[in-house]
């Protein structure tokens, strides 16, 4: 029988449908078993009544968490359900009755959960994180595609470093040759922009840094746009539009997932254009004043690079993303640098997904 | 002055605009210089008349191929132009006058062109190839996104082989540990599908095979969908829809690029549903008949895997993509295998971008 997905059930009220999925949770109460079935698009309560079919009832009662099941039943409107419907079960096929599923409602440590990552992504929050990630990526690609950019992916194998040789992963290529895993497609992107005007690359990137922090990863996906003939003002317009496009799309399409993650959505809703555009010199002043008021531990000195507390302090003054321009050219890092001899030209290495280490 | 792109010029007829780009080609004739300007979105002829401004005329005459220039002028309708317009030049700013650009209209060898790949992509055909690639990727992602799939990218670093250990690239991970570059995200995708119902990964993939053929690459992008509870008929429906979505999008959006590539578009236009779905046994018969008629050199034996000539022969019988199902389970390769004990379940390693070597 053809499969109906849980996110389509509202269109099938009163009809008999077949759902295929896994048992998220269950409880029984006298002559009733309530199966929480998930199929990847949602979770629906399936009600098994002993009086309907005793065999189905006994099978349902014996099911362990994450058992693979095919459930047939009639879709019933139910205002108590978060998706507005439940299922009156008429048939149940058990493909695999699972016992001792390792992730139970009790608390587990992160290491245990990471070791069971392939199962952990079945849980509501991890599921929500990946759905939001998908939507962010889609919003990024649509933004560039809709604004005349050509996607040109750059090679993963590269002959040389882009971000410093100490953080390169080395690969044995053929016959004693060595290749390195890309740290950035920037050098390729600059050539591509001269062919296409506007181009972007969006793929995996590597940094051989062993630090385990929220701001370090050895492997991560990075988007890198490049626009020929653009000024740094153009680049700030582009970045602002990108962030707005992502936030708007996630708020529009991923509200249930943001709820599942228990995030403060008002912070996302507050993000609107224009984003403040601050000169580096003015940021230095703000940070020094913050220190004088006792709100920042370190006293920032002109010429330095921002640490995480400095970045947090600056953004908190505005409640939205902030651009910092005219960074001193000697600093290699997160921000655009402006070459003072060619004021229209913003350049600098691409943003790593981390604050500067030193 | 703000920049207008060449693909927008038709909306600016009669107006003065500023174009920023590179000199694709030029010729002069008495009091006129004709500059072919490209900016990544197209090529437009810019006409410089000596009588307008002698200084501009002399600068234009001295420009070498691929010089970086900013051209101001009035957009004029011109029916002889492939884009319907040309530019009457009033101003010219030369950012870089290039001499001895290495790729000239004469014939170059492939090795020379590959060594100058960063410049070669400025040429019409290479430009067209990358524009088509972009559209193919966009069509693939939109197809899965619009059909309820969740994008879940799989790691590039993996601890083990998926396609055979002889074709693994080894990476020095930290402290004498080894990691391997992914050959396929399949094992991850199967777990992801059990969390999301339908999922796909689309990223770089690696095979340490040194062969230099049109069907071998050490690094390539691969899309891998995975659908829980699907039958092999479902998978053929999915694959058919995917190919149709790609072909339709490329035909709709990339006609000028297909023209630049001088491809026979009728072959693409002939692709329509349904695609023939052939049992392996029937293919064997067709191949053996082809051999008997002298149209195929080798006589195919039941149980073997198709070589490139076999694949070509089979597709040529239909002029459109062909599915081959019920491949003998012992063959690991391009095609879906069907597990005869569980007839609803299609499985097998993901398609590599090549025919079987042996």
XYZ file of C-alpha atoms in Angstrom:
716
model
C 0.000 0.000 0.000
C 1.359 3.427 -0.871
C 2.848 5.469 1.923
C 1.429 8.682 3.370
C 3.800 10.979 5.254
C 2.846 12.414 8.630
C 3.213 16.012 7.433
C 0.494 15.285 4.844
C -2.058 13.762 7.261
C -4.128 16.926 7.584
C -5.130 16.481 3.933
C -6.453 12.974 4.626
C -8.898 13.450 7.490
C -11.498 10.676 7.435
C -9.455 8.508 5.067
C -7.549 5.312 5.669
C -3.802 5.720 5.202
C -0.625 3.691 5.644
C 2.268 5.179 7.606
C 5.773 3.719 7.608
C 8.211 4.661 10.316
C 9.605 4.018 13.734
C 8.164 3.962 17.233
C 9.218 7.151 18.984
C 7.465 6.364 22.268
C 4.435 4.469 23.576
C 2.218 3.958 26.579
C -0.718 1.719 27.314
C -3.749 2.195 29.479
C -6.198 -0.672 29.912
C -7.654 -1.497 26.521
C -5.668 1.185 24.671
C -2.111 1.452 23.391
C -0.857 4.868 22.244
C 1.962 4.613 19.731
C 3.969 7.758 18.954
C 5.018 7.068 15.389
C 7.700 9.124 13.643
C 8.557 8.960 9.959
C 11.049 11.810 9.636
C 8.413 14.396 8.682
C 6.705 14.470 12.082
C 5.307 12.460 14.960
C 1.691 11.323 15.209
C -0.206 9.506 17.926
C -1.650 6.187 16.735
C -4.379 4.752 18.957
C -4.779 0.965 19.145
C -8.030 -0.222 20.707
C -8.131 -3.772 22.004
C -11.791 -4.114 21.001
C -10.923 -3.510 17.320
C -8.412 -6.284 16.865
C -6.888 -8.200 19.761
C -3.922 -9.458 17.729
C -2.941 -5.949 16.625
C -3.359 -4.804 20.232
C -0.972 -7.450 21.578
C 1.605 -6.714 18.865
C 1.419 -3.003 19.626
C 1.830 -3.568 23.345
C 4.998 -5.598 22.814
C 6.813 -2.987 20.683
C 10.096 -1.490 21.887
C 11.304 2.053 21.212
C 12.435 2.636 17.596
C 10.839 -0.534 16.270
C 10.271 -0.368 12.494
C 6.557 -0.547 11.825
C 3.935 -0.022 9.156
C 0.677 1.278 10.578
C -2.668 1.457 8.796
C -5.561 3.461 10.163
C -8.093 6.225 9.781
C -7.019 9.850 10.170
C -9.054 11.630 12.849
C -9.067 15.323 13.630
C -7.801 15.921 17.171
C -7.420 19.398 18.605
C -5.184 18.184 21.448
C -2.516 17.079 18.985
C 0.196 19.555 17.958
C -0.324 18.464 14.350
C -4.127 18.475 14.634
C -4.705 14.779 13.900
C -4.302 11.290 15.283
C -4.694 7.823 13.801
C -7.272 5.133 14.681
C -5.218 2.017 14.038
C -6.729 -0.846 12.034
C -3.548 -2.680 11.010
C 0.034 -3.065 12.211
C 2.961 -4.726 10.482
C 6.118 -5.149 12.532
C 9.273 -5.207 10.373
C 11.605 -5.216 13.348
C 10.735 -5.206 17.024
C 13.629 -3.429 18.708
C 14.692 -4.111 22.292
C 17.222 -2.179 24.334
C 17.421 0.853 22.053
C 20.404 2.611 23.631
C 19.077 6.183 23.792
C 16.362 6.312 26.430
C 14.512 9.297 27.911
C 17.037 9.382 30.771
C 20.008 11.731 30.557
C 23.061 10.591 28.595
C 26.505 12.166 28.476
C 27.679 13.941 25.308
C 30.384 11.354 24.644
C 27.852 8.515 24.787
C 25.499 10.429 22.493
C 28.271 11.276 20.018
C 29.213 7.589 19.911
C 25.581 6.928 18.971
C 25.310 9.932 16.664
C 23.664 7.828 13.913
C 20.787 7.165 16.330
C 20.919 10.440 18.236
C 19.774 12.311 15.087
C 16.405 10.562 15.551
C 15.844 12.670 18.689
C 13.786 15.845 18.456
C 16.520 18.405 19.092
C 19.191 16.848 16.899
C 16.581 16.374 14.197
C 15.646 20.051 14.519
C 19.308 21.149 14.309
C 19.803 19.325 11.019
C 16.528 20.629 9.573
C 17.599 24.186 10.414
C 21.043 23.519 8.900
C 19.374 22.353 5.667
C 17.289 25.523 5.533
C 20.306 27.763 6.192
C 22.226 26.126 3.347
C 19.243 26.399 1.015
C 18.833 30.082 1.873
C 22.536 30.738 1.231
C 22.499 29.033 -2.161
C 19.250 30.654 -3.247
C 20.561 34.058 -2.232
C 23.645 33.794 -4.412
C 21.854 32.030 -7.263
C 19.134 34.698 -7.315
C 21.713 37.490 -7.334
C 23.597 36.506 -10.463
C 26.374 34.414 -8.898
C 27.843 31.389 -10.617
C 28.599 28.400 -8.407
C 32.132 27.195 -9.104
C 33.345 24.661 -6.553
C 37.041 24.718 -5.875
C 39.222 21.609 -5.499
C 39.650 19.895 -2.128
C 43.134 18.712 -3.108
C 45.469 21.671 -3.279
C 49.215 21.984 -3.803
C 49.762 24.737 -1.227
C 48.579 26.500 1.913
C 46.167 29.420 1.954
C 45.898 30.023 5.724
C 49.305 28.986 7.051
C 51.214 25.752 6.705
C 50.893 24.630 10.318
C 47.192 23.852 9.923
C 47.406 21.801 6.728
C 46.262 18.202 6.417
C 48.668 16.236 4.245
C 47.462 13.480 1.913
C 49.535 10.772 0.275
C 48.942 11.350 -3.403
C 50.329 9.011 -6.033
C 53.984 7.878 -6.133
C 55.271 9.698 -3.057
C 53.651 12.974 -4.044
C 51.811 15.002 -1.412
C 48.591 16.941 -1.667
C 46.922 19.111 0.942
C 43.296 19.532 1.915
C 41.926 22.955 1.087
C 41.783 25.619 3.787
C 39.921 28.009 1.506
C 39.030 28.289 -2.157
C 39.960 31.962 -2.164
C 42.749 31.856 -4.728
C 40.531 29.877 -7.098
C 37.533 32.107 -6.392
C 39.460 35.226 -7.355
C 40.266 33.718 -10.737
C 36.673 32.534 -11.114
C 35.261 35.980 -10.371
C 37.384 37.369 -13.211
C 35.653 34.879 -15.508
C 32.081 35.180 -14.167
C 31.912 38.609 -12.517
C 30.233 37.119 -9.458
C 30.985 33.611 -8.249
C 30.820 31.535 -5.121
C 32.118 28.259 -3.784
C 30.406 26.301 -1.020
C 32.015 23.113 0.153
C 34.069 21.390 2.834
C 37.177 23.095 4.168
C 39.885 21.778 6.485
C 42.075 23.119 9.279
C 44.438 20.838 11.152
C 43.855 22.481 14.528
C 43.371 20.115 17.377
C 41.488 22.531 19.648
C 38.150 21.255 20.869
C 36.074 24.406 21.314
C 32.755 25.682 20.003
C 34.778 27.778 17.559
C 37.122 25.167 16.127
C 36.476 22.366 13.672
C 38.906 20.319 11.596
C 36.286 19.944 8.847
C 33.510 22.402 8.076
C 31.484 23.759 5.160
C 32.270 27.330 4.113
C 30.628 29.623 1.590
C 32.937 32.044 -0.200
C 31.538 34.655 -2.582
C 33.802 36.750 -4.769
C 32.699 39.784 -6.795
C 34.919 41.467 -9.356
C 35.098 45.266 -9.247
C 33.232 45.460 -5.936
C 34.044 47.888 -3.167
C 34.011 47.012 0.507
C 30.686 48.853 0.786
C 29.319 46.473 -1.876
C 30.630 43.557 0.189
C 28.868 44.823 3.309
C 25.612 45.180 1.353
C 26.070 41.627 0.121
C 26.796 40.236 3.584
C 23.866 42.070 5.101
C 21.506 40.735 2.460
C 22.826 37.228 2.998
C 22.295 37.245 6.757
C 18.802 38.703 6.350
C 17.886 36.089 3.742
C 19.009 33.284 6.068
C 17.197 34.639 9.125
C 13.982 35.289 7.217
C 13.967 31.833 5.659
C 14.633 30.036 8.926
C 11.929 32.027 10.731
C 9.468 31.323 7.919
C 10.170 27.615 7.395
C 11.586 26.263 10.674
C 9.358 27.604 13.440
C 8.530 24.146 14.896
C 12.232 23.271 14.931
C 13.172 26.560 16.646
C 10.484 25.766 19.227
C 11.921 22.270 19.714
C 15.320 23.870 20.305
C 13.790 26.229 22.898
C 15.604 29.178 21.387
C 14.717 32.798 22.074
C 13.231 33.626 18.685
C 12.877 37.328 19.511
C 16.644 37.706 18.980
C 16.266 36.440 15.423
C 13.163 38.527 14.822
C 15.055 41.660 15.886
C 17.556 41.296 13.057
C 16.766 43.845 10.374
C 18.601 46.149 7.987
C 20.640 48.247 8.209
C 23.363 46.559 10.256
C 25.681 49.030 12.015
C 28.911 49.604 10.058
C 31.664 50.608 12.450
C 35.129 51.894 11.778
C 37.768 49.873 13.608
C 38.900 53.014 15.442
C 35.393 53.561 16.829
C 35.240 49.935 18.005
C 38.515 50.420 19.859
C 36.972 53.414 21.643
C 33.834 51.434 22.560
C 35.909 48.572 23.933
C 38.115 50.894 25.968
C 35.019 52.612 27.381
C 33.577 49.184 28.209
C 36.740 48.394 30.123
C 36.601 51.750 31.948
C 33.006 51.004 32.988
C 34.106 47.613 34.309
C 32.094 45.707 31.658
C 35.157 44.228 29.955
C 38.069 42.609 31.752
C 40.791 43.393 29.234
C 41.694 46.865 28.058
C 41.812 46.650 24.278
C 44.739 48.247 22.488
C 44.606 49.752 19.011
C 46.129 47.402 16.450
C 45.003 44.220 18.151
C 42.537 41.625 16.969
C 39.223 41.102 18.753
C 38.837 38.195 21.131
C 35.513 36.482 21.764
C 34.601 38.760 24.748
C 35.318 41.860 22.616
C 33.112 40.548 19.805
C 30.316 39.715 22.231
C 30.563 43.146 23.845
C 30.389 44.950 20.488
C 27.405 42.960 19.186
C 25.539 43.360 22.469
C 25.583 47.146 21.980
C 23.287 46.706 18.988
C 21.372 43.422 19.297
C 22.098 42.615 15.664
C 25.091 41.748 13.481
C 27.731 44.459 13.218
C 30.253 45.189 10.474
C 33.727 46.366 11.418
C 35.626 47.975 8.556
C 39.074 49.548 8.157
C 40.772 46.860 10.193
C 44.519 47.558 10.376
C 46.048 45.768 7.421
C 48.596 43.877 9.517
C 45.923 41.724 11.141
C 45.027 38.545 9.357
C 41.750 37.264 10.622
C 38.040 37.350 10.666
C 37.441 40.809 9.251
C 37.772 42.490 5.919
C 40.943 44.457 5.620
C 41.085 47.653 3.656
C 44.135 48.379 1.617
C 44.621 52.078 2.209
C 46.381 52.622 -1.096
C 43.385 51.266 -2.982
C 40.460 52.385 -0.854
C 37.803 50.788 -3.034
C 39.247 47.348 -2.604
C 38.342 45.199 0.383
C 40.454 42.123 0.775
C 41.652 39.659 3.341
C 41.634 35.981 4.022
C 38.228 34.337 4.270
C 36.605 34.076 7.687
C 37.599 30.997 9.650
C 34.781 29.586 11.817
C 36.482 30.679 15.000
C 37.878 33.618 16.863
C 41.574 34.317 16.665
C 43.637 32.160 18.960
C 46.108 34.875 19.962
C 29.606 55.199 -10.937
C 27.439 52.178 -10.289
C 27.945 49.144 -12.492
C 25.491 47.776 -15.029
C 25.879 44.139 -16.096
C 25.822 43.175 -19.763
C 22.856 40.836 -19.301
C 20.811 43.837 -18.096
C 21.655 46.161 -21.018
C 18.395 45.550 -22.889
C 16.584 47.351 -20.054
C 18.777 50.442 -20.512
C 18.413 51.298 -24.197
C 19.042 55.005 -24.712
C 20.653 55.449 -21.292
C 24.247 56.010 -20.310
C 25.705 53.110 -18.324
C 29.042 52.017 -16.892
C 30.339 48.512 -17.618
C 33.238 46.922 -15.767
C 35.018 43.959 -17.240
C 37.718 42.627 -19.491
C 38.558 42.977 -23.164
C 37.569 39.765 -24.904
C 38.656 40.852 -28.367
C 39.030 43.998 -30.452
C 39.558 45.296 -33.959
C 39.965 48.741 -35.421
C 38.980 50.169 -38.745
C 39.983 53.710 -39.617
C 38.325 56.031 -37.146
C 36.593 53.261 -35.214
C 37.701 50.756 -32.570
C 35.376 47.871 -31.719
C 35.935 46.511 -28.224
C 34.352 43.187 -27.318
C 33.836 43.639 -23.588
C 32.971 40.716 -21.312
C 31.914 41.000 -17.663
C 30.989 37.392 -16.868
C 27.318 37.830 -17.769
C 27.864 38.303 -21.488
C 29.868 40.002 -24.209
C 28.911 43.319 -25.796
C 30.434 45.300 -28.621
C 31.579 48.775 -27.548
C 32.162 51.210 -30.395
C 34.793 53.942 -29.948
C 34.644 56.749 -32.509
C 37.760 58.861 -32.946
C 35.641 61.951 -33.600
C 34.033 61.716 -30.141
C 37.175 61.788 -28.036
C 40.646 61.312 -29.494
C 42.222 60.398 -26.165
C 39.693 57.633 -25.523
C 40.227 56.414 -29.073
C 43.997 56.126 -28.622
C 43.620 54.339 -25.268
C 41.142 51.889 -26.788
C 43.431 51.174 -29.729
C 46.330 50.306 -27.417
C 44.427 47.740 -25.308
C 45.589 44.125 -25.209
C 43.353 41.069 -24.828
C 41.909 40.649 -21.282
C 42.809 44.166 -20.184
C 40.727 45.285 -17.183
C 38.618 48.239 -18.220
C 35.679 50.380 -17.170
C 33.657 51.605 -20.116
C 30.988 54.305 -20.083
C 28.613 54.818 -22.970
C 25.106 54.925 -24.328
C 23.182 51.699 -24.947
C 22.009 51.442 -28.570
C 19.657 48.891 -30.032
C 21.421 46.812 -32.683
C 19.725 43.966 -34.470
C 23.050 42.517 -35.720
C 24.164 41.828 -32.145
C 23.314 38.468 -30.577
C 22.259 40.324 -27.437
C 20.379 43.022 -29.361
C 22.461 46.000 -28.212
C 25.821 47.676 -28.509
C 27.505 50.545 -26.659
C 28.490 53.980 -28.016
C 31.548 54.660 -25.903
C 31.965 58.044 -24.227
C 34.518 57.161 -21.551
C 37.203 54.549 -20.922
C 39.188 53.875 -17.772
C 42.052 51.402 -18.059
C 42.796 49.600 -14.777
C 45.337 47.269 -16.341
C 46.497 47.118 -19.926
C 47.465 43.495 -20.472
C 50.076 42.400 -22.967
C 50.902 38.872 -24.051
C 47.791 37.230 -22.596
C 48.774 33.588 -23.022
C 45.541 32.191 -24.502
C 45.201 33.510 -28.022
C 42.691 32.592 -30.741
C 45.213 30.063 -32.145
C 44.954 26.428 -31.141
C 46.526 25.395 -27.831
C 47.134 21.886 -26.520
C 45.057 20.543 -23.629
C 48.063 20.427 -21.300
C 48.859 24.073 -21.952
C 45.230 25.038 -21.405
C 44.974 22.989 -18.192
C 48.102 24.744 -16.897
C 46.255 28.005 -17.558
C 42.910 26.755 -16.302
C 42.379 29.899 -14.194
C 42.438 31.903 -17.436
C 40.949 29.267 -19.721
C 37.606 29.555 -17.887
C 37.320 33.042 -19.400
C 36.874 31.423 -22.821
C 33.380 30.914 -24.214
C 33.221 27.124 -24.094
C 34.779 26.656 -20.673
C 32.575 29.436 -19.380
C 29.543 27.670 -20.829
C 30.553 24.326 -19.269
C 30.704 25.856 -15.787
C 27.406 27.703 -16.251
C 25.734 24.428 -17.263
C 27.344 22.671 -14.276
C 25.901 25.328 -11.965
C 22.438 24.822 -13.419
C 22.673 21.040 -13.148
C 23.611 21.299 -9.468
C 20.839 23.790 -8.809
C 18.301 21.517 -10.504
C 19.476 18.518 -8.469
C 19.216 20.355 -5.155
C 15.853 21.914 -5.980
C 14.490 18.533 -7.017
C 15.342 16.904 -3.701
C 14.433 19.963 -1.625
C 11.050 20.228 -3.344
C 10.345 16.531 -2.790
C 10.672 16.441 0.975
C 14.330 15.449 1.272
C 16.547 16.711 4.069
C 20.105 17.642 3.108
C 22.522 15.995 5.519
C 26.127 16.227 4.373
C 28.338 13.352 5.387
C 31.909 13.708 6.676
C 34.865 13.796 4.291
C 37.124 12.241 6.931
C 36.116 8.634 7.485
C 37.627 5.816 9.499
C 37.031 3.086 6.926
C 36.492 2.140 3.304
C 33.126 1.988 1.589
C 34.176 1.024 -1.939
C 37.314 -1.056 -1.397
C 40.519 -0.297 0.447
C 42.772 -0.109 -2.613
C 41.241 3.171 -3.736
C 41.440 5.037 -0.417
C 43.335 8.274 0.114
C 45.079 8.261 3.476
C 45.437 11.435 5.558
C 47.771 12.036 8.480
C 45.394 12.870 11.292
C 46.678 13.923 14.695
C 49.377 12.029 16.634
C 50.075 9.260 14.132
C 46.406 8.503 13.605
C 45.121 7.971 10.061
C 41.902 9.108 8.467
C 40.613 8.355 4.984
C 38.837 10.532 2.446
C 35.258 9.471 1.846
C 34.420 7.264 -1.134
C 30.687 7.552 -0.474
C 28.404 8.791 2.274
C 26.208 5.723 1.918
C 26.626 4.302 5.406
C 25.846 7.701 6.918
C 22.975 8.286 4.503
C 21.281 5.058 5.533
C 21.287 6.160 9.155
C 20.118 9.630 8.146
C 17.197 8.252 6.142
C 16.027 6.408 9.261
C 15.932 9.778 11.024
C 14.442 11.886 8.224
C 12.566 9.453 5.984
C 14.144 10.988 2.886
C 17.618 12.470 2.913
C 20.437 13.279 0.549
C 24.093 14.192 0.648
C 25.844 16.125 -2.109
C 29.538 16.778 -1.747
C 33.052 15.845 -2.812
C 34.028 12.191 -2.972
C 37.417 10.595 -3.525
C 38.811 7.530 -5.271
C 42.544 6.910 -5.381
C 42.530 5.553 -8.935
C 45.261 6.833 -11.143
C 43.523 6.175 -14.467
C 43.261 9.165 -16.737
C 40.067 8.547 -18.691
C 36.823 10.413 -19.282
C 35.246 8.098 -16.699
C 37.749 8.389 -13.862
C 38.386 11.194 -11.422
C 40.237 11.182 -8.101
C 37.913 13.902 -6.780
C 34.321 14.489 -7.844
C 30.987 15.691 -6.480
C 28.341 13.023 -5.980
C 24.694 13.262 -4.984
C 23.343 10.368 -2.920
C 19.656 10.193 -2.004
C 18.348 7.631 0.451
C 14.665 6.890 1.086
C 13.455 4.727 3.943
C 10.839 2.092 3.113
C 11.178 2.645 -0.622
C 11.051 -0.102 -3.208
C 13.289 -0.274 -6.236
C 10.322 0.883 -8.327
C 10.167 3.993 -6.101
C 13.886 4.521 -6.707
C 13.429 4.306 -10.467
C 10.602 6.863 -10.267
C 12.893 9.098 -8.235
C 15.813 8.740 -10.632
C 13.609 9.363 -13.654
C 12.187 12.512 -12.099
C 15.675 13.717 -11.249
C 17.048 13.301 -14.765
C 13.965 14.984 -16.261
C 14.245 17.906 -13.828
C 17.907 18.422 -14.772
C 17.325 18.211 -18.514
C 14.318 20.544 -18.414
C 16.156 23.130 -16.325
C 19.261 23.114 -18.508
C 17.189 23.410 -21.691
C 15.175 26.262 -20.184
C 18.028 28.264 -18.628
C 21.175 27.421 -20.577
C 20.266 27.575 -24.264
C 22.993 30.122 -25.164
C 25.594 27.985 -23.381
C 24.425 24.805 -25.148
C 24.739 26.733 -28.422
C 28.267 27.845 -27.490
C 29.126 24.197 -26.842
C 27.737 23.227 -30.271
C 25.867 20.336 -28.773
C 23.063 18.474 -30.520
C 20.186 19.752 -28.395
C 17.667 17.421 -30.051
C 19.141 14.554 -28.017
C 18.293 16.384 -24.810
C 14.882 17.417 -26.085
C 14.052 13.777 -26.854
C 14.386 12.788 -23.207
C 10.921 12.278 -21.766
C 9.162 9.953 -19.351
C 8.791 7.050 -19.093
C 12.346 5.735 -19.339
C 12.547 2.077 -20.370
C 12.956 -0.258 -17.374
C 14.741 -3.380 -18.450
C 15.321 -6.611 -16.621
C 18.989 -7.583 -16.629
C 18.099 -10.844 -18.398
C 16.478 -8.932 -21.252
C 19.543 -6.718 -21.585
C 21.725 -9.788 -21.876
C 19.534 -10.981 -24.745
C 19.737 -7.608 -26.506
C 23.523 -7.532 -26.170
C 23.872 -11.065 -27.495
C 21.630 -10.212 -30.430
C 23.730 -7.103 -31.049
C 26.818 -9.301 -31.176
C 25.102 -11.754 -33.544
C 24.233 -8.853 -35.867
C 27.859 -7.722 -35.801
C 27.021 -4.485 -33.980
C 28.957 -5.391 -30.833
C 32.452 -6.802 -30.777
C 32.188 -8.802 -27.561
C 29.601 -11.475 -26.874
C 28.148 -10.645 -23.474
C 27.735 -13.457 -20.970
C 25.040 -13.619 -18.313
C 26.428 -12.655 -14.914
C 28.910 -10.106 -16.190
C 28.973 -6.366 -15.688
C 28.393 -3.982 -18.594
C 31.358 -2.315 -20.228
C 31.152 1.090 -21.892
C 30.324 -0.344 -25.365
C 27.505 -2.443 -23.829
C 26.054 0.591 -22.083
C 26.273 2.659 -25.249
C 24.616 -0.087 -27.278
C 21.742 -0.443 -24.813
C 21.029 3.294 -24.574
C 21.219 3.711 -28.335
C 18.285 1.316 -28.706
C 16.051 3.889 -27.005
C 17.592 7.352 -27.414
C 16.943 8.091 -23.765
C 18.186 6.950 -20.364
C 17.484 3.316 -19.547
C 17.063 1.579 -16.192
C 18.455 -1.910 -15.737
C 17.012 -3.738 -12.762
C 17.501 -7.205 -11.229
C 21.234 -7.118 -11.689
C 22.760 -10.341 -10.367
C 23.534 -9.670 -6.715
C 27.166 -10.748 -6.993
C 28.072 -7.734 -9.121
C 29.123 -4.646 -7.270
C 28.925 -1.700 -9.541
C 26.941 0.932 -11.247
C 23.484 -0.544 -10.952
C 20.952 -1.192 -8.263
C 21.022 -4.715 -7.011
C 17.899 -6.452 -5.930
C 18.044 -8.748 -2.959
C 15.857 -11.624 -4.047
C 14.957 -12.589 -0.488
C 13.529 -9.128 0.155
C 12.091 -8.146 -3.193
C 10.918 -4.711 -2.112
C 14.413 -3.607 -1.141
C 16.820 -2.192 -3.688
C 20.354 -1.856 -2.453
C 23.906 -1.608 -3.640
C 26.851 0.704 -3.495
C 26.317 4.161 -4.956
C 27.173 4.717 -8.592
C 30.786 5.657 -9.201
C 31.311 8.088 -12.098
C 32.865 5.447 -14.297
C 32.340 2.109 -15.891
C 33.725 -0.958 -14.184
C 37.399 -1.480 -14.814
C 37.172 -5.256 -15.091
